[in-house]
């Protein structure tokens, strides 16, 4: 299993870069950042500095969307970073949440997301693509490599992910829901004639190492509110039962709106509807041994990467314990002498 750290690009940017360096030092393979240009600083500018000040870490947005940037601009950014730093980028993309809703926009359609994935991936891999009636390519880009991982919850988005995604980003760590969604994506890949094993699976959730579970829950409850935004869209479109497991939809019954000014922030004031049970199921909390136990179960389901959100008050210690204890426990063990 690989490990990623998910950061917000809060000022000062030097702090985000420092955490990325620390993640690399502790054995993480990826650093992901939120992409919401009004709420936080521009991620791609910071990505360039993370890449410049690390040696092997891969970076990407968690997640970008087709609405806030022209798709060719997005692809050009990735191709440029790859030319500068040697193919160390991944494009995480979804229909759009905070970046579009803060500007009173709406998430894009599945059809738009499908087309955006195609355009970004082709250009980001130094290939030509049809776009707005013309055949385009970057004449300066040779040998760029870019995977596109799709963030999804609903049935249509999961189907799309299986059909076209290089990877699937599931932003919650509930074992039962993860099993259902991974199976749904794999079935869609097989139906499309793809090898289901070719789709990489990334589970993302808050990770917090510590002994005080009540405090960890309070620091991580924001995540249930963020997931609830997407669940509310699913319920509005499909109803409360049937489209996805009830375990995902039942808990938002007490949801009363959402304040994006506090999006992704520990201690926000509008996630009281999220019960402790959901926090425990959706997040990875507790001691190192408890993290290892849950992550092993996710690995058994076929999860290739766990990406841990670090929006809490124990960032450095959590990274340290992951580097010294958790990551080694999930890694292949080799011996010097048989």
CSV table of C-alpha atoms in Angstrom, one decimal:
chain,number,residue,atom,x,y,z
A,1,UNK,CA,0.0,0.0,0.0
A,2,UNK,CA,1.2,3.5,-0.8
A,3,UNK,CA,0.5,6.5,1.4
A,4,UNK,CA,-0.4,10.1,0.7
A,5,UNK,CA,-0.8,13.2,2.8
A,6,UNK,CA,-3.7,15.6,2.0
A,7,UNK,CA,-2.9,19.2,2.8
A,8,UNK,CA,-4.8,22.5,2.6
A,9,UNK,CA,-2.9,25.4,1.0
A,10,UNK,CA,-3.4,27.8,3.9
A,11,UNK,CA,-0.9,30.6,4.2
A,12,UNK,CA,2.0,30.7,4.7
A,13,UNK,CA,2.7,28.5,1.7
A,14,UNK,CA,6.1,27.7,3.3
A,15,UNK,CA,4.2,25.7,5.9
A,16,UNK,CA,2.5,23.5,3.3
A,17,UNK,CA,5.9,22.9,1.6
A,18,UNK,CA,7.5,22.0,5.0
A,19,UNK,CA,4.7,19.5,5.7
A,20,UNK,CA,5.2,18.0,2.2
A,21,UNK,CA,9.0,17.6,2.9
A,22,UNK,CA,8.2,16.0,6.2
A,23,UNK,CA,5.8,13.6,4.5
A,24,UNK,CA,8.5,12.6,2.0
A,25,UNK,CA,11.0,12.1,4.9
A,26,UNK,CA,8.6,9.7,6.6
A,27,UNK,CA,8.0,7.6,3.5
A,28,UNK,CA,4.8,9.0,2.0
A,29,UNK,CA,4.7,8.6,-1.8
A,30,UNK,CA,2.1,11.4,-2.6
A,31,UNK,CA,1.2,14.8,-1.4
A,32,UNK,CA,-2.3,16.0,-2.4
A,33,UNK,CA,-3.8,19.5,-1.8
A,34,UNK,CA,-7.3,20.9,-1.8
A,35,UNK,CA,-8.1,22.9,-5.0
A,36,UNK,CA,-10.5,25.7,-4.1
A,37,UNK,CA,-9.0,29.0,-5.3
A,38,UNK,CA,-11.1,31.4,-3.2
A,39,UNK,CA,-10.9,29.4,0.1
A,40,UNK,CA,-7.2,28.7,-0.1
A,41,UNK,CA,-4.0,29.6,-2.0
A,42,UNK,CA,-3.5,28.5,-5.6
A,43,UNK,CA,-2.3,24.9,-5.3
A,44,UNK,CA,-0.3,24.5,-8.5
A,45,UNK,CA,2.0,27.4,-7.6
A,46,UNK,CA,2.7,25.6,-4.3
A,47,UNK,CA,3.0,22.2,-6.1
A,48,UNK,CA,5.9,23.6,-8.1
A,49,UNK,CA,7.7,24.5,-4.9
A,50,UNK,CA,6.9,21.1,-3.3
A,51,UNK,CA,8.4,19.4,-6.3
A,52,UNK,CA,11.5,21.7,-6.3
A,53,UNK,CA,12.2,21.0,-2.6
A,54,UNK,CA,11.6,17.3,-2.6
A,55,UNK,CA,13.1,14.4,-4.6
A,56,UNK,CA,10.5,11.7,-5.3
A,57,UNK,CA,7.1,12.8,-3.9
A,58,UNK,CA,4.3,13.0,-6.4
A,59,UNK,CA,1.8,15.9,-6.2
A,60,UNK,CA,-1.7,16.5,-7.3
A,61,UNK,CA,-5.0,18.3,-6.6
A,62,UNK,CA,-7.6,16.6,-4.3
A,63,UNK,CA,-9.5,17.3,-6.4
A,64,UNK,CA,-9.7,19.8,-9.3
A,65,UNK,CA,-12.8,20.1,-11.5
A,66,UNK,CA,-13.7,20.9,-15.1
A,67,UNK,CA,-15.4,24.2,-14.3
A,68,UNK,CA,-13.0,26.6,-12.8
A,69,UNK,CA,-10.2,26.4,-15.4
A,70,UNK,CA,-10.1,25.8,-19.1
A,71,UNK,CA,-9.2,22.1,-19.6
A,72,UNK,CA,-6.2,22.9,-21.8
A,73,UNK,CA,-4.8,25.3,-19.1
A,74,UNK,CA,-5.1,22.5,-16.5
A,75,UNK,CA,-3.3,20.0,-18.8
A,76,UNK,CA,-0.6,22.6,-19.6
A,77,UNK,CA,0.1,23.0,-15.9
A,78,UNK,CA,0.6,19.3,-15.4
A,79,UNK,CA,2.7,18.9,-18.6
A,80,UNK,CA,4.9,21.9,-17.5
A,81,UNK,CA,5.4,20.5,-14.0
A,82,UNK,CA,6.3,17.1,-15.5
A,83,UNK,CA,8.9,18.7,-17.9
A,84,UNK,CA,10.4,20.6,-15.0
A,85,UNK,CA,10.4,17.9,-12.4
A,86,UNK,CA,10.2,14.5,-14.2
A,87,UNK,CA,6.6,13.1,-14.3
A,88,UNK,CA,5.8,13.5,-10.6
A,89,UNK,CA,2.2,14.7,-11.0
A,90,UNK,CA,-1.3,13.0,-10.7
A,91,UNK,CA,-4.5,14.7,-11.7
A,92,UNK,CA,-7.3,14.1,-9.2
A,93,UNK,CA,-10.6,15.3,-10.6
A,94,UNK,CA,-14.3,15.4,-9.8
A,95,UNK,CA,-17.5,17.2,-10.8
A,96,UNK,CA,-16.7,20.1,-8.4
A,97,UNK,CA,-17.7,21.1,-4.9
A,98,UNK,CA,-16.4,24.1,-2.9
A,99,UNK,CA,-14.5,25.7,-5.8
A,100,UNK,CA,-17.7,26.0,-7.8
A,101,UNK,CA,-20.3,26.4,-5.1
A,102,UNK,CA,-18.5,29.3,-3.4
A,103,UNK,CA,-18.9,31.2,-6.7
A,104,UNK,CA,-22.6,30.2,-6.9
A,105,UNK,CA,-21.9,27.7,-9.6
A,106,UNK,CA,-22.9,24.0,-9.8
A,107,UNK,CA,-21.0,20.8,-10.2
A,108,UNK,CA,-20.4,19.8,-13.9
A,109,UNK,CA,-22.3,17.0,-15.6
A,110,UNK,CA,-21.0,13.5,-15.9
A,111,UNK,CA,-20.7,14.1,-19.7
A,112,UNK,CA,-18.6,17.2,-19.1
A,113,UNK,CA,-16.4,15.4,-16.6
A,114,UNK,CA,-15.9,12.6,-19.1
A,115,UNK,CA,-14.8,14.9,-21.8
A,116,UNK,CA,-12.5,16.9,-19.5
A,117,UNK,CA,-10.8,13.8,-18.3
A,118,UNK,CA,-10.1,12.8,-22.0
A,119,UNK,CA,-8.8,16.3,-23.0
A,120,UNK,CA,-6.6,16.7,-19.9
A,121,UNK,CA,-5.2,13.2,-20.1
A,122,UNK,CA,-4.3,13.3,-23.8
A,123,UNK,CA,-2.6,16.7,-23.6
A,124,UNK,CA,-1.0,15.8,-20.3
A,125,UNK,CA,0.5,12.7,-21.9
A,126,UNK,CA,2.0,14.7,-24.8
A,127,UNK,CA,-0.7,13.5,-27.2
A,128,UNK,CA,-3.0,15.4,-29.6
A,129,UNK,CA,-6.7,15.7,-28.8
A,130,UNK,CA,-9.9,17.1,-30.4
A,131,UNK,CA,-11.1,20.2,-28.6
A,132,UNK,CA,-13.7,22.7,-29.7
A,133,UNK,CA,-13.5,21.5,-33.3
A,134,UNK,CA,-9.7,21.6,-33.6
A,135,UNK,CA,-6.9,19.1,-33.1
A,136,UNK,CA,-4.6,20.5,-30.4
A,137,UNK,CA,-1.4,19.5,-28.7
A,138,UNK,CA,1.5,21.0,-26.8
A,139,UNK,CA,4.4,21.3,-29.3
A,140,UNK,CA,6.8,21.8,-26.4
A,141,UNK,CA,5.7,18.7,-24.5
A,142,UNK,CA,7.5,15.4,-25.1
A,143,UNK,CA,7.3,12.4,-22.8
A,144,UNK,CA,4.9,13.8,-20.2
A,145,UNK,CA,3.1,11.1,-18.2
A,146,UNK,CA,-0.2,11.9,-16.4
A,147,UNK,CA,-2.7,9.7,-14.8
A,148,UNK,CA,-6.2,11.0,-14.0
A,149,UNK,CA,-7.9,9.7,-10.9
A,150,UNK,CA,-11.6,10.3,-10.5
A,151,UNK,CA,-13.3,11.2,-7.2
A,152,UNK,CA,-16.8,9.7,-7.1
A,153,UNK,CA,-19.7,8.7,-4.9
A,154,UNK,CA,-22.9,8.4,-7.0
A,155,UNK,CA,-23.8,5.6,-9.4
A,156,UNK,CA,-23.1,7.5,-12.6
A,157,UNK,CA,-19.8,8.9,-11.4
A,158,UNK,CA,-18.7,5.4,-10.2
A,159,UNK,CA,-19.6,4.0,-13.6
A,160,UNK,CA,-17.6,6.7,-15.3
A,161,UNK,CA,-14.6,6.0,-13.1
A,162,UNK,CA,-14.6,2.4,-14.0
A,163,UNK,CA,-14.9,3.2,-17.7
A,164,UNK,CA,-12.2,5.9,-18.0
A,165,UNK,CA,-10.4,6.5,-14.8
A,166,UNK,CA,-6.7,5.6,-14.2
A,167,UNK,CA,-7.6,5.6,-10.5
A,168,UNK,CA,-10.6,6.0,-8.1
A,169,UNK,CA,-10.6,8.4,-5.2
A,170,UNK,CA,-13.0,7.5,-2.5
A,171,UNK,CA,-13.2,10.1,0.2
A,172,UNK,CA,-14.1,8.0,3.2
A,173,UNK,CA,-12.7,4.9,5.0
A,174,UNK,CA,-15.8,3.0,5.9
A,175,UNK,CA,-15.1,-0.6,5.1
A,176,UNK,CA,-18.5,-1.7,4.0
A,177,UNK,CA,-19.0,1.4,1.7
A,178,UNK,CA,-15.5,1.0,0.3
A,179,UNK,CA,-16.1,-2.6,-0.6
A,180,UNK,CA,-19.4,-1.7,-2.4
A,181,UNK,CA,-17.9,1.2,-4.3
A,182,UNK,CA,-14.7,-0.7,-5.3
A,183,UNK,CA,-16.8,-3.6,-6.6
A,184,UNK,CA,-19.0,-1.1,-8.5
A,185,UNK,CA,-16.0,0.5,-10.2
A,186,UNK,CA,-14.5,-2.8,-11.0
A,187,UNK,CA,-17.8,-4.1,-12.5
A,188,UNK,CA,-18.0,-0.9,-14.7
A,189,UNK,CA,-14.4,-1.4,-15.8
A,190,UNK,CA,-15.1,-5.0,-16.8
A,191,UNK,CA,-18.3,-4.0,-18.6
A,192,UNK,CA,-16.3,-1.5,-20.6
A,193,UNK,CA,-13.8,-4.1,-21.7
A,194,UNK,CA,-11.0,-2.8,-19.3
A,195,UNK,CA,-8.9,-4.8,-16.9
A,196,UNK,CA,-10.5,-4.0,-13.5
A,197,UNK,CA,-7.1,-4.5,-11.8
A,198,UNK,CA,-5.7,-1.6,-13.9
A,199,UNK,CA,-7.8,0.9,-11.9
A,200,UNK,CA,-5.9,2.1,-8.9
A,201,UNK,CA,-7.9,2.6,-5.7
A,202,UNK,CA,-7.2,5.4,-3.3
A,203,UNK,CA,-9.2,5.7,0.0
A,204,UNK,CA,-8.9,9.2,1.6
A,205,UNK,CA,-9.9,10.1,5.1
A,206,UNK,CA,-8.6,12.1,8.1
A,207,UNK,CA,-5.8,10.3,9.9
A,208,UNK,CA,-5.1,11.2,13.5
A,209,UNK,CA,-2.7,9.2,15.8
A,210,UNK,CA,-3.4,9.6,19.5
A,211,UNK,CA,-5.0,8.3,22.7
A,212,UNK,CA,-7.8,10.9,23.2
A,213,UNK,CA,-10.5,9.5,20.9
A,214,UNK,CA,-13.1,12.2,21.9
A,215,UNK,CA,-10.6,14.9,20.8
A,216,UNK,CA,-9.7,13.1,17.6
A,217,UNK,CA,-13.4,12.9,16.8
A,218,UNK,CA,-13.9,16.6,17.4
A,219,UNK,CA,-11.0,17.4,15.2
A,220,UNK,CA,-12.3,15.1,12.4
A,221,UNK,CA,-16.0,15.7,12.4
A,222,UNK,CA,-15.7,18.3,9.6
A,223,UNK,CA,-15.1,15.4,7.3
A,224,UNK,CA,-18.6,13.9,7.7
A,225,UNK,CA,-19.9,17.3,6.8
A,226,UNK,CA,-17.8,17.5,3.7
A,227,UNK,CA,-18.9,14.0,2.6
A,228,UNK,CA,-22.5,15.0,3.4
A,229,UNK,CA,-22.4,17.6,0.6
A,230,UNK,CA,-21.9,14.9,-2.0
A,231,UNK,CA,-24.4,12.6,-0.3
A,232,UNK,CA,-27.0,15.3,-0.3
A,233,UNK,CA,-26.6,15.6,-4.1
A,234,UNK,CA,-27.1,11.9,-4.5
A,235,UNK,CA,-30.2,11.9,-2.3
A,236,UNK,CA,-31.6,14.8,-4.2
A,237,UNK,CA,-31.1,13.0,-7.5
A,238,UNK,CA,-31.9,9.4,-6.6
A,239,UNK,CA,-33.7,9.5,-3.3
A,240,UNK,CA,-32.6,8.3,0.1
A,241,UNK,CA,-32.5,4.6,-0.6
A,242,UNK,CA,-31.2,2.3,-3.3
A,243,UNK,CA,-28.7,4.2,-5.3
A,244,UNK,CA,-25.9,3.9,-2.8
A,245,UNK,CA,-25.8,2.0,0.5
A,246,UNK,CA,-28.0,3.3,3.3
A,247,UNK,CA,-25.0,3.5,5.5
A,248,UNK,CA,-23.9,6.5,3.4
A,249,UNK,CA,-27.2,8.3,3.2
A,250,UNK,CA,-28.9,7.8,6.5
A,251,UNK,CA,-26.7,10.1,8.6
A,252,UNK,CA,-27.4,13.3,6.7
A,253,UNK,CA,-31.1,13.4,7.8
A,254,UNK,CA,-30.2,16.1,10.4
A,255,UNK,CA,-28.1,18.1,7.9
A,256,UNK,CA,-29.2,21.8,7.8
A,257,UNK,CA,-27.2,23.5,5.1
A,258,UNK,CA,-23.4,24.0,4.9
A,259,UNK,CA,-21.1,27.0,5.4
A,260,UNK,CA,-18.3,26.8,2.9
A,261,UNK,CA,-16.4,29.5,4.8
A,262,UNK,CA,-15.6,26.7,7.2
A,263,UNK,CA,-15.1,24.0,4.6
A,264,UNK,CA,-12.6,21.4,5.7
A,265,UNK,CA,-11.8,23.1,9.0
A,266,UNK,CA,-11.5,21.3,12.3
A,267,UNK,CA,-14.0,22.6,14.9
A,268,UNK,CA,-16.4,24.1,12.3
A,269,UNK,CA,-19.9,25.0,13.6
A,270,UNK,CA,-22.2,23.2,11.1
A,271,UNK,CA,-21.4,19.5,11.4
A,272,UNK,CA,-23.1,18.7,14.7
A,273,UNK,CA,-25.4,16.4,12.7
A,274,UNK,CA,-22.4,14.0,12.2
A,275,UNK,CA,-22.5,11.4,15.0
A,276,UNK,CA,-19.5,9.8,16.5
A,277,UNK,CA,-20.3,6.5,14.8
A,278,UNK,CA,-19.9,8.1,11.4
A,279,UNK,CA,-16.7,9.8,12.4
A,280,UNK,CA,-15.3,6.5,13.5
A,281,UNK,CA,-16.4,4.7,10.4
A,282,UNK,CA,-15.4,7.4,7.9
A,283,UNK,CA,-12.0,8.3,9.4
A,284,UNK,CA,-8.9,6.5,10.6
A,285,UNK,CA,-8.4,7.4,14.3
A,286,UNK,CA,-6.9,6.0,17.5
A,287,UNK,CA,-3.6,4.4,18.2
A,288,UNK,CA,-1.0,3.2,15.7
A,289,UNK,CA,-2.2,-0.4,16.2
A,290,UNK,CA,-5.8,0.7,15.4
A,291,UNK,CA,-4.7,2.5,12.3
A,292,UNK,CA,-2.7,-0.6,11.1
A,293,UNK,CA,-5.7,-2.9,11.7
A,294,UNK,CA,-8.1,-0.8,9.7
A,295,UNK,CA,-5.7,-0.1,6.9
A,296,UNK,CA,-4.9,-3.8,6.5
A,297,UNK,CA,-8.6,-4.4,6.1
A,298,UNK,CA,-8.7,-1.7,3.4
A,299,UNK,CA,-5.7,-3.3,1.7
A,300,UNK,CA,-7.5,-6.6,1.7
A,301,UNK,CA,-10.4,-4.9,-0.2
A,302,UNK,CA,-7.9,-3.9,-2.9
A,303,UNK,CA,-7.0,-0.4,-1.8
A,304,UNK,CA,-3.7,0.7,-3.4
A,305,UNK,CA,-3.2,4.0,-1.5
A,306,UNK,CA,-4.4,5.5,1.7
A,307,UNK,CA,-4.4,9.3,1.6
A,308,UNK,CA,-4.7,10.8,5.0
A,309,UNK,CA,-6.1,14.3,5.6
A,310,UNK,CA,-4.1,16.4,8.0
A,311,UNK,CA,-6.6,19.1,8.9
A,312,UNK,CA,-6.1,18.9,12.7
A,313,UNK,CA,-3.8,19.9,15.5
A,314,UNK,CA,-1.4,16.9,15.5
A,315,UNK,CA,0.1,17.0,12.0
A,316,UNK,CA,3.8,16.4,12.7
A,317,UNK,CA,3.3,13.7,15.3
A,318,UNK,CA,0.8,11.8,13.0
A,319,UNK,CA,3.3,11.9,10.1
A,320,UNK,CA,6.1,10.7,12.5
A,321,UNK,CA,4.2,7.7,13.8
A,322,UNK,CA,3.1,6.8,10.3
A,323,UNK,CA,6.7,6.9,9.1
A,324,UNK,CA,8.1,4.9,12.0
A,325,UNK,CA,5.2,2.4,12.7
A,326,UNK,CA,2.2,2.4,10.3
A,327,UNK,CA,3.9,2.5,6.9
A,328,UNK,CA,6.4,-0.2,7.8
A,329,UNK,CA,3.6,-2.4,9.0
A,330,UNK,CA,1.8,-2.1,5.6
A,331,UNK,CA,5.0,-2.6,3.6
A,332,UNK,CA,6.6,-5.8,2.2
A,333,UNK,CA,9.2,-7.1,4.6
A,334,UNK,CA,12.5,-8.3,3.2
A,335,UNK,CA,15.4,-9.9,5.0
A,336,UNK,CA,19.1,-9.5,4.4
A,337,UNK,CA,19.7,-13.1,4.9
A,338,UNK,CA,17.4,-16.0,4.1
